[in-house]
Amino acid sequence: MAAAPVRQRCGSGGPRSQLPPCYFEGYLEKRGPKEKASRRLWTCLCGNSLYFFNNAKDAHVSFTLCTFFSMSLMCHIVLTLKVFCMDQYVEKLDLSGFVSLKDDSSRDRNLEAARLILRMKDGETKFTAPNLEARELWKGFLYSVIDLNVPSSLTLLPGQFQMLKEVVEKERTRRRTRNPGRAPPSPLSVPLVGEIPPCFRPVSRTEAEVLLERHPDCGNMLLRPGRDGCSLAVTTRQDLNGSVFRHYRVTQRDQGGYVIDVENPIPCATLHDVIDALVEKTAGTLQPFLLEEPYEENITYVSANDENGEKILHTAPSSPLPRVPALPPKQDRWCTSPLSRSPAADRRILTSPVPASPTNPMRRLILSPSPLTQTLNEELKLTLEKRKTSQD
């Protein structure tokens, strides 16, 4: 076997650096904030960035590793390797300034196309995917890389969710490998005194800016750890022809309490007083950042299919389970119920226990007096009338 020197099959000479691992790729129509027309570019999600190429061939460059002559096959065998080249892409979009990603309902000349808007800190970029399925996949991969968490609100297949889960693990490993000595963002080395305000977030300066810009309706001021780990900071966002961020240092005093380090320091007894002081100084313009964490609306569970063993995510029924009707309470057969009768009814009969059933013969007897009772009543009336006439 005679080995040949390594040579590059395409592209110009010189060393080439490889891109981060590619998680997803495909054609997208892209229009940036300063572009008037869309361009159809081959888009690759590599690491935490989007790389754009004129076509798919520019994205993949083949290198010849070696050639050797095979005695068994009587031919030259060429081993090649495809990699992503950094100096072939025409544009790069770093996703560290991500703000939001939403669907665009405007119509396209291609009825099957689906649009989405990627909002960054420096403007909006509009994309057009070939169809709805491709748009959902792009959203899934973008959210997975940006948030390092698999989104659950997208319409994807179980196998596609598994792909996103693998991407999250790969991206986490890549970031740990790239920055092995990087400590957690802004850890606090001093204990906080008193109750912590609800607008406190354990995030860095950049993450605080992204949070405030991504959720403008939740407030424009949050409390976070300081960069030195021994102090706190307040990050605010206001809109003046764009986002305007301000950061204020809050230090803890030796004698207790806190102070806002500005030109004229503002002492505060607690962290709540720090937030209240900034709200008061700005006449209510600054408001604490209160982000409600999302909760699931339905109960879900995972079970395996009896036929093929594939695991499927099920949603538990939301309607309550049917209850067995309860038996009516047992009534005493001698229980009586009040009956309305005329004053002429016999008092002895009224005091006797009578069942309340309308088919009871005793009740029919009471409601319908006998002829003998009617005759006695008529005779009594005549006797009374005669006695009254004789007295007159």
CSV table of C-alpha atoms in Angstrom, one decimal:
chain,number,residue,atom,x,y,z
A,1,MET,CA,0.0,0.0,0.0
A,2,ALA,CA,1.4,3.3,-1.1
A,3,ALA,CA,0.0,6.3,0.7
A,4,ALA,CA,-0.4,9.6,-1.1
A,5,PRO,CA,0.0,13.0,0.6
A,6,VAL,CA,-3.2,14.6,1.8
A,7,ARG,CA,-4.7,17.2,-0.5
A,8,GLN,CA,-7.8,19.3,-0.6
A,9,ARG,CA,-10.3,18.5,-3.3
A,10,CYS,CA,-12.1,21.8,-3.6
A,11,GLY,CA,-11.7,25.4,-2.4
A,12,SER,CA,-8.6,27.5,-2.2
A,13,GLY,CA,-5.5,26.6,-0.4
A,14,GLY,CA,-4.6,27.4,3.2
A,15,PRO,CA,-5.7,26.0,6.6
A,16,ARG,CA,-9.5,25.7,7.2
A,17,SER,CA,-11.2,25.8,10.6
A,18,GLN,CA,-14.2,23.6,11.2
A,19,LEU,CA,-17.6,24.8,12.4
A,20,PRO,CA,-19.3,23.6,15.6
A,21,PRO,CA,-21.4,20.4,15.2
A,22,CYS,CA,-24.3,20.8,12.8
A,23,TYR,CA,-27.6,19.9,14.4
A,24,PHE,CA,-30.0,20.8,11.6
A,25,GLU,CA,-29.7,22.2,8.1
A,26,GLY,CA,-31.9,23.0,5.1
A,27,TYR,CA,-32.9,25.8,2.7
A,28,LEU,CA,-34.6,28.9,4.1
A,29,GLU,CA,-35.5,32.2,2.6
A,30,LYS,CA,-33.9,34.9,4.8
A,31,ARG,CA,-34.5,38.6,5.0
A,32,GLY,CA,-32.5,40.6,7.6
A,33,PRO,CA,-33.5,43.9,9.3
A,34,LYS,CA,-31.5,45.9,6.7
A,35,GLU,CA,-32.4,43.7,3.6
A,36,LYS,CA,-35.1,44.7,1.2
A,37,ALA,CA,-35.5,41.3,-0.5
A,38,SER,CA,-35.3,37.7,0.7
A,39,ARG,CA,-32.5,35.4,-0.3
A,40,ARG,CA,-32.7,31.6,-0.5
A,41,LEU,CA,-29.8,30.3,1.4
A,42,TRP,CA,-28.7,26.9,2.7
A,43,THR,CA,-28.9,27.4,6.5
A,44,CYS,CA,-27.0,25.3,9.1
A,45,LEU,CA,-27.6,25.4,12.8
A,46,CYS,CA,-24.1,24.8,14.2
A,47,GLY,CA,-23.7,25.1,17.9
A,48,ASN,CA,-25.4,28.3,19.0
A,49,SER,CA,-25.2,30.1,15.7
A,50,LEU,CA,-26.8,30.0,12.2
A,51,TYR,CA,-24.5,29.8,9.2
A,52,PHE,CA,-25.7,30.7,5.8
A,53,PHE,CA,-24.3,29.4,2.5
A,54,ASN,CA,-25.2,30.0,-1.1
A,55,ASN,CA,-26.0,26.3,-1.6
A,56,ALA,CA,-25.5,23.0,0.0
A,57,LYS,CA,-22.2,22.3,-1.8
A,58,ASP,CA,-20.5,25.3,-0.3
A,59,ALA,CA,-21.4,24.1,3.2
A,60,HIS,CA,-19.7,20.7,2.7
A,61,VAL,CA,-16.1,20.5,1.6
A,62,SER,CA,-14.4,17.1,0.9
A,63,PHE,CA,-10.9,16.4,1.9
A,64,THR,CA,-8.8,13.5,0.5
A,65,LEU,CA,-7.3,11.7,3.5
A,66,CYS,CA,-5.2,9.2,1.6
A,67,THR,CA,-5.2,7.0,-1.5
A,68,PHE,CA,-3.9,3.5,-1.7
A,69,PHE,CA,-3.8,0.6,-4.2
A,70,SER,CA,-5.8,-2.4,-3.2
A,71,MET,CA,-4.3,-5.7,-4.5
A,72,SER,CA,-7.6,-7.5,-4.0
A,73,LEU,CA,-9.7,-5.0,-5.9
A,74,MET,CA,-7.0,-3.9,-8.3
A,75,CYS,CA,-7.9,-0.3,-8.1
A,76,HIS,CA,-7.1,2.9,-6.2
A,77,ILE,CA,-9.3,3.6,-3.2
A,78,VAL,CA,-9.8,7.2,-2.1
A,79,LEU,CA,-10.9,8.0,1.5
A,80,THR,CA,-12.6,11.4,1.8
A,81,LEU,CA,-14.1,13.3,4.7
A,82,LYS,CA,-16.8,15.9,4.6
A,83,VAL,CA,-16.6,18.8,7.0
A,84,PHE,CA,-18.1,22.2,7.4
A,85,CYS,CA,-15.8,25.1,6.3
A,86,MET,CA,-15.9,28.4,8.1
A,87,ASP,CA,-14.6,30.5,5.3
A,88,GLN,CA,-17.3,29.3,2.8
A,89,TYR,CA,-20.3,30.8,4.6
A,90,VAL,CA,-21.7,34.1,3.5
A,91,GLU,CA,-23.3,35.2,6.8
A,92,LYS,CA,-23.4,34.2,10.4
A,93,LEU,CA,-26.1,34.9,13.0
A,94,ASP,CA,-25.2,34.5,16.7
A,95,LEU,CA,-28.1,33.4,18.7
A,96,SER,CA,-26.8,34.7,22.1
A,97,GLY,CA,-28.9,37.8,21.6
A,98,PHE,CA,-32.1,35.9,21.1
A,99,VAL,CA,-35.3,37.6,22.2
A,100,SER,CA,-38.3,35.7,20.7
A,101,LEU,CA,-39.4,33.4,17.9
A,102,LYS,CA,-42.9,33.5,16.6
A,103,ASP,CA,-44.9,32.4,13.6
A,104,ASP,CA,-45.7,34.9,10.8
A,105,SER,CA,-49.2,34.5,9.4
A,106,SER,CA,-48.7,36.6,6.3
A,107,ARG,CA,-49.2,34.8,3.0
A,108,ASP,CA,-46.5,33.8,0.7
A,109,ARG,CA,-46.6,33.2,-3.1
A,110,ASN,CA,-46.0,29.6,-2.3
A,111,LEU,CA,-49.1,28.4,-0.5
A,112,GLU,CA,-47.3,25.6,1.2
A,113,ALA,CA,-44.6,27.8,2.6
A,114,ALA,CA,-44.6,28.8,6.3
A,115,ARG,CA,-43.0,31.9,7.7
A,116,LEU,CA,-41.4,32.8,11.1
A,117,ILE,CA,-39.8,35.8,12.7
A,118,LEU,CA,-36.6,35.6,14.7
A,119,ARG,CA,-36.3,38.6,16.9
A,120,MET,CA,-32.8,39.5,18.2
A,121,LYS,CA,-31.5,42.4,20.3
A,122,ASP,CA,-30.3,44.1,17.1
A,123,GLY,CA,-33.5,43.6,15.0
A,124,GLU,CA,-35.8,41.1,13.4
A,125,THR,CA,-34.9,38.4,10.8
A,126,LYS,CA,-37.7,36.9,8.7
A,127,PHE,CA,-37.4,33.3,7.5
A,128,THR,CA,-39.6,31.3,5.1
A,129,ALA,CA,-39.6,27.5,5.4
A,130,PRO,CA,-40.7,25.2,2.7
A,131,ASN,CA,-43.7,23.9,4.7
A,132,LEU,CA,-45.3,23.8,8.1
A,133,GLU,CA,-43.4,20.7,9.2
A,134,ALA,CA,-40.1,22.2,8.3
A,135,ARG,CA,-41.0,25.4,10.3
A,136,GLU,CA,-41.9,23.3,13.4
A,137,LEU,CA,-38.6,21.4,13.1
A,138,TRP,CA,-36.6,24.7,12.8
A,139,LYS,CA,-38.4,26.1,15.9
A,140,GLY,CA,-37.7,22.9,17.9
A,141,PHE,CA,-34.0,22.9,17.1
A,142,LEU,CA,-33.6,26.6,17.7
A,143,TYR,CA,-35.4,26.5,21.1
A,144,SER,CA,-33.4,23.4,22.1
A,145,VAL,CA,-30.1,25.1,21.4
A,146,ILE,CA,-31.0,28.5,22.9
A,147,ASP,CA,-32.8,27.4,26.0
A,148,LEU,CA,-31.0,24.0,26.4
A,149,ASN,CA,-34.4,22.5,27.0
A,150,VAL,CA,-36.7,20.5,24.7
A,151,PRO,CA,-39.9,22.6,24.0
A,152,SER,CA,-43.1,20.8,24.7
A,153,SER,CA,-45.6,23.1,22.9
A,154,LEU,CA,-44.6,22.1,19.3
A,155,THR,CA,-46.4,19.7,17.0
A,156,LEU,CA,-43.7,17.0,16.5
A,157,LEU,CA,-43.5,13.3,16.5
A,158,PRO,CA,-42.0,11.3,19.4
A,159,GLY,CA,-38.9,10.5,17.3
A,160,GLN,CA,-38.4,14.1,16.6
A,161,PHE,CA,-38.6,15.0,20.3
A,162,GLN,CA,-36.0,12.4,20.9
A,163,MET,CA,-33.7,14.1,18.3
A,164,LEU,CA,-34.2,17.4,20.2
A,165,LYS,CA,-33.3,15.8,23.4
A,166,GLU,CA,-30.0,14.4,22.0
A,167,VAL,CA,-29.2,17.9,20.6
A,168,VAL,CA,-29.7,19.5,24.0
A,169,GLU,CA,-27.3,17.0,25.6
A,170,LYS,CA,-24.7,17.5,22.8
A,171,GLU,CA,-24.9,21.3,23.1
A,172,ARG,CA,-24.5,21.2,26.9
A,173,THR,CA,-21.4,18.9,26.5
A,174,ARG,CA,-20.0,21.2,23.8
A,175,ARG,CA,-20.3,24.3,26.0
A,176,ARG,CA,-18.8,22.6,29.0
A,177,THR,CA,-15.9,21.4,26.8
A,178,ARG,CA,-15.4,24.8,25.3
A,179,ASN,CA,-15.3,26.6,28.7
A,180,PRO,CA,-14.1,23.9,31.2
A,181,GLY,CA,-13.0,26.4,33.9
A,182,ARG,CA,-16.0,28.7,33.6
A,183,ALA,CA,-17.8,29.1,36.9
A,184,PRO,CA,-21.6,29.4,37.3
A,185,PRO,CA,-22.9,32.9,36.4
A,186,SER,CA,-22.3,35.5,39.1
A,187,PRO,CA,-22.4,33.4,42.3
A,188,LEU,CA,-23.0,35.2,45.6
A,189,SER,CA,-20.4,34.6,48.2
A,190,VAL,CA,-22.3,36.6,50.9
A,191,PRO,CA,-25.6,35.7,52.4
A,192,LEU,CA,-28.6,37.9,51.7
A,193,VAL,CA,-30.2,39.7,54.7
A,194,GLY,CA,-33.9,39.7,55.0
A,195,GLU,CA,-36.6,38.5,52.6
A,196,ILE,CA,-35.5,38.4,48.9
A,197,PRO,CA,-37.8,40.4,46.5
A,198,PRO,CA,-39.7,38.3,43.9
A,199,CYS,CA,-37.9,40.3,41.1
A,200,PHE,CA,-34.6,38.6,42.1
A,201,ARG,CA,-33.1,36.4,39.3
A,202,PRO,CA,-29.9,34.4,39.5
A,203,VAL,CA,-28.7,35.5,36.0
A,204,SER,CA,-25.8,37.4,34.5
A,205,ARG,CA,-25.9,40.9,33.1
A,206,THR,CA,-26.5,39.7,29.5
A,207,GLU,CA,-29.2,37.2,30.6
A,208,ALA,CA,-30.9,39.9,32.5
A,209,GLU,CA,-31.0,42.2,29.4
A,210,VAL,CA,-32.4,39.3,27.3
A,211,LEU,CA,-35.1,38.5,30.0
A,212,LEU,CA,-36.3,42.1,30.2
A,213,GLU,CA,-36.4,42.5,26.4
A,214,ARG,CA,-38.1,39.2,25.8
A,215,HIS,CA,-40.8,39.9,28.4
A,216,PRO,CA,-41.6,43.6,28.4
A,217,ASP,CA,-45.0,43.2,29.9
A,218,CYS,CA,-43.7,41.6,33.1
A,219,GLY,CA,-41.8,44.6,34.3
A,220,ASN,CA,-38.6,46.5,33.5
A,221,MET,CA,-36.4,46.1,36.6
A,222,LEU,CA,-34.8,43.0,38.1
A,223,LEU,CA,-32.4,42.3,40.9
A,224,ARG,CA,-29.5,40.0,40.2
A,225,PRO,CA,-26.1,38.9,41.6
A,226,GLY,CA,-23.2,41.2,40.8
A,227,ARG,CA,-20.3,40.2,38.6
A,228,ASP,CA,-17.8,40.1,41.5
A,229,GLY,CA,-19.9,37.7,43.6
A,230,CYS,CA,-19.8,40.1,46.6
A,231,SER,CA,-22.5,42.5,45.6
A,232,LEU,CA,-25.9,42.8,43.9
A,233,ALA,CA,-27.0,44.7,40.9
A,234,VAL,CA,-30.2,46.1,39.5
A,235,THR,CA,-30.8,45.9,35.8
A,236,THR,CA,-33.4,48.2,34.1
A,237,ARG,CA,-34.7,48.5,30.6
A,238,GLN,CA,-36.6,51.4,29.0
A,239,ASP,CA,-37.6,52.1,25.5
A,240,LEU,CA,-36.1,55.2,23.7
A,241,ASN,CA,-36.0,54.5,20.0
A,242,GLY,CA,-34.8,51.1,21.1
A,243,SER,CA,-33.9,49.3,24.3
A,244,VAL,CA,-31.9,51.4,26.9
A,245,PHE,CA,-30.3,49.3,29.6
A,246,ARG,CA,-28.9,50.6,32.9
A,247,HIS,CA,-27.1,48.7,35.7
A,248,TYR,CA,-26.9,49.8,39.3
A,249,ARG,CA,-24.6,48.3,41.9
A,250,VAL,CA,-26.1,47.4,45.3
A,251,THR,CA,-23.7,46.7,48.1
A,252,GLN,CA,-24.2,45.3,51.6
A,253,ARG,CA,-23.1,47.6,54.5
A,254,ASP,CA,-21.0,46.2,57.4
A,255,GLN,CA,-23.4,47.8,59.9
A,256,GLY,CA,-26.4,46.2,58.2
A,257,GLY,CA,-28.7,47.0,55.3
A,258,TYR,CA,-27.8,47.9,51.7
A,259,VAL,CA,-26.8,51.0,49.7
A,260,ILE,CA,-27.4,51.9,46.0
A,261,ASP,CA,-24.0,53.0,44.7
A,262,VAL,CA,-24.9,56.1,42.7
A,263,GLU,CA,-23.4,59.6,42.8
A,264,ASN,CA,-25.5,60.3,46.0
A,265,PRO,CA,-25.7,56.9,47.7
A,266,ILE,CA,-29.1,55.7,48.8
A,267,PRO,CA,-29.1,53.7,52.0
A,268,CYS,CA,-31.8,51.0,52.3
A,269,ALA,CA,-32.6,48.7,55.2
A,270,THR,CA,-33.7,45.7,53.1
A,271,LEU,CA,-33.7,44.6,49.5
A,272,HIS,CA,-37.4,45.4,49.3
A,273,ASP,CA,-36.5,49.0,50.2
A,274,VAL,CA,-33.9,49.0,47.4
A,275,ILE,CA,-36.6,48.2,44.9
A,276,ASP,CA,-39.1,50.6,46.5
A,277,ALA,CA,-36.6,53.4,46.4
A,278,LEU,CA,-36.0,53.0,42.6
A,279,VAL,CA,-39.7,52.9,42.0
A,280,GLU,CA,-40.2,56.0,44.0
A,281,LYS,CA,-37.2,57.9,42.5
A,282,THR,CA,-38.6,57.3,39.0
A,283,ALA,CA,-42.2,58.1,39.8
A,284,GLY,CA,-43.3,54.6,39.1
A,285,THR,CA,-41.6,54.3,35.7
A,286,LEU,CA,-39.5,51.4,36.9
A,287,GLN,CA,-41.5,48.4,37.9
A,288,PRO,CA,-40.3,45.1,39.4
A,289,PHE,CA,-39.9,42.2,36.9
A,290,LEU,CA,-42.4,39.5,37.8
A,291,LEU,CA,-42.3,36.5,35.4
A,292,GLU,CA,-44.9,33.8,35.9
A,293,GLU,CA,-43.4,30.4,35.3
A,294,PRO,CA,-45.6,28.3,32.9
A,295,TYR,CA,-47.4,25.3,34.3
A,296,GLU,CA,-49.0,22.4,32.5
A,297,GLU,CA,-52.7,22.6,31.9
A,298,ASN,CA,-53.1,18.8,31.4
A,299,ILE,CA,-51.8,15.7,33.2
A,300,THR,CA,-49.5,13.7,30.9
A,301,TYR,CA,-47.8,10.3,31.3
A,302,VAL,CA,-45.6,8.0,29.2
A,303,SER,CA,-46.6,4.4,28.5
A,304,ALA,CA,-45.2,1.7,26.2
A,305,ASN,CA,-47.3,0.4,23.3
A,306,ASP,CA,-48.3,-3.3,23.9
A,307,GLU,CA,-47.7,-4.2,20.2
A,308,ASN,CA,-44.3,-2.6,19.3
A,309,GLY,CA,-43.1,-1.4,22.7
A,310,GLU,CA,-42.7,2.2,21.5
A,311,LYS,CA,-43.2,4.8,24.2
A,312,ILE,CA,-45.9,7.3,23.7
A,313,LEU,CA,-46.9,10.5,25.6
A,314,HIS,CA,-50.5,10.3,26.6
A,315,THR,CA,-52.8,13.0,28.0
A,316,ALA,CA,-55.0,12.1,30.9
A,317,PRO,CA,-58.7,12.7,30.5
A,318,SER,CA,-59.7,16.1,31.9
A,319,SER,CA,-63.3,15.2,32.7
A,320,PRO,CA,-63.9,13.7,36.2
A,321,LEU,CA,-64.5,10.0,36.4
A,322,PRO,CA,-68.2,9.0,36.5
A,323,ARG,CA,-69.5,8.4,40.0
A,324,VAL,CA,-71.9,5.6,41.1
A,325,PRO,CA,-75.2,7.1,42.0
A,326,ALA,CA,-75.9,7.0,45.7
A,327,LEU,CA,-78.9,5.0,47.0
A,328,PRO,CA,-81.8,7.1,48.4
A,329,PRO,CA,-82.1,7.2,52.2
A,330,LYS,CA,-84.3,4.5,53.7
A,331,GLN,CA,-87.5,5.9,55.1
A,332,ASP,CA,-89.5,4.7,58.1
A,333,ARG,CA,-92.7,3.1,57.0
A,334,TRP,CA,-94.5,4.9,59.8
A,335,CYS,CA,-93.0,8.3,59.0
A,336,THR,CA,-95.7,11.0,58.6
A,337,SER,CA,-95.7,14.2,56.6
A,338,PRO,CA,-97.9,17.2,57.3
A,339,LEU,CA,-101.1,17.3,55.2
A,340,SER,CA,-103.2,20.4,54.7
A,341,ARG,CA,-106.8,19.8,55.7
A,342,SER,CA,-109.9,21.9,56.3
A,343,PRO,CA,-110.8,23.1,59.8
A,344,ALA,CA,-113.8,20.8,59.7
A,345,ALA,CA,-111.7,17.7,59.7
A,346,ASP,CA,-111.8,15.5,62.7
A,347,ARG,CA,-109.1,16.4,65.3
A,348,ARG,CA,-108.7,12.8,66.3
A,349,ILE,CA,-108.0,11.7,62.8
A,350,LEU,CA,-105.4,14.5,62.3
A,351,THR,CA,-103.4,13.4,65.3
A,352,SER,CA,-103.1,9.8,64.0
A,353,PRO,CA,-100.0,8.7,62.0
A,354,VAL,CA,-100.8,8.4,58.4
A,355,PRO,CA,-98.3,7.4,55.7
A,356,ALA,CA,-97.7,10.0,53.0
A,357,SER,CA,-98.2,7.8,50.0
A,358,PRO,CA,-101.0,9.1,47.7
A,359,THR,CA,-102.2,5.5,47.1
A,360,ASN,CA,-102.6,4.7,50.8
A,361,PRO,CA,-106.3,3.8,51.5
A,362,MET,CA,-106.2,5.7,54.9
A,363,ARG,CA,-105.3,8.9,53.2
A,364,ARG,CA,-108.2,8.5,50.7
A,365,LEU,CA,-110.5,7.9,53.6
A,366,ILE,CA,-109.4,11.1,55.3
A,367,LEU,CA,-109.7,13.2,52.2
A,368,SER,CA,-113.1,11.7,51.4
A,369,PRO,CA,-115.4,11.7,54.5
A,370,SER,CA,-118.0,8.9,54.9
A,371,PRO,CA,-121.8,9.6,54.2
A,372,LEU,CA,-122.6,9.1,57.9
A,373,THR,CA,-120.3,12.0,58.9
A,374,GLN,CA,-122.1,14.2,56.4
A,375,THR,CA,-125.6,13.3,57.7
A,376,LEU,CA,-124.6,14.0,61.3
A,377,ASN,CA,-123.2,17.4,60.3
A,378,GLU,CA,-126.4,18.3,58.6
A,379,GLU,CA,-128.6,17.3,61.6
A,380,LEU,CA,-126.4,19.3,63.9
A,381,LYS,CA,-126.8,22.4,61.7
A,382,LEU,CA,-130.6,22.1,61.7
A,383,THR,CA,-130.7,21.7,65.5
A,384,LEU,CA,-128.6,24.7,66.0
A,385,GLU,CA,-130.7,26.8,63.7
A,386,LYS,CA,-134.0,25.7,65.5
A,387,ARG,CA,-132.5,26.6,68.9
A,388,LYS,CA,-131.4,30.0,67.6
A,389,THR,CA,-135.0,30.7,66.2
A,390,SER,CA,-136.6,29.8,69.5
A,391,GLN,CA,-134.4,32.1,71.5
A,392,ASP,CA,-135.3,35.0,69.2
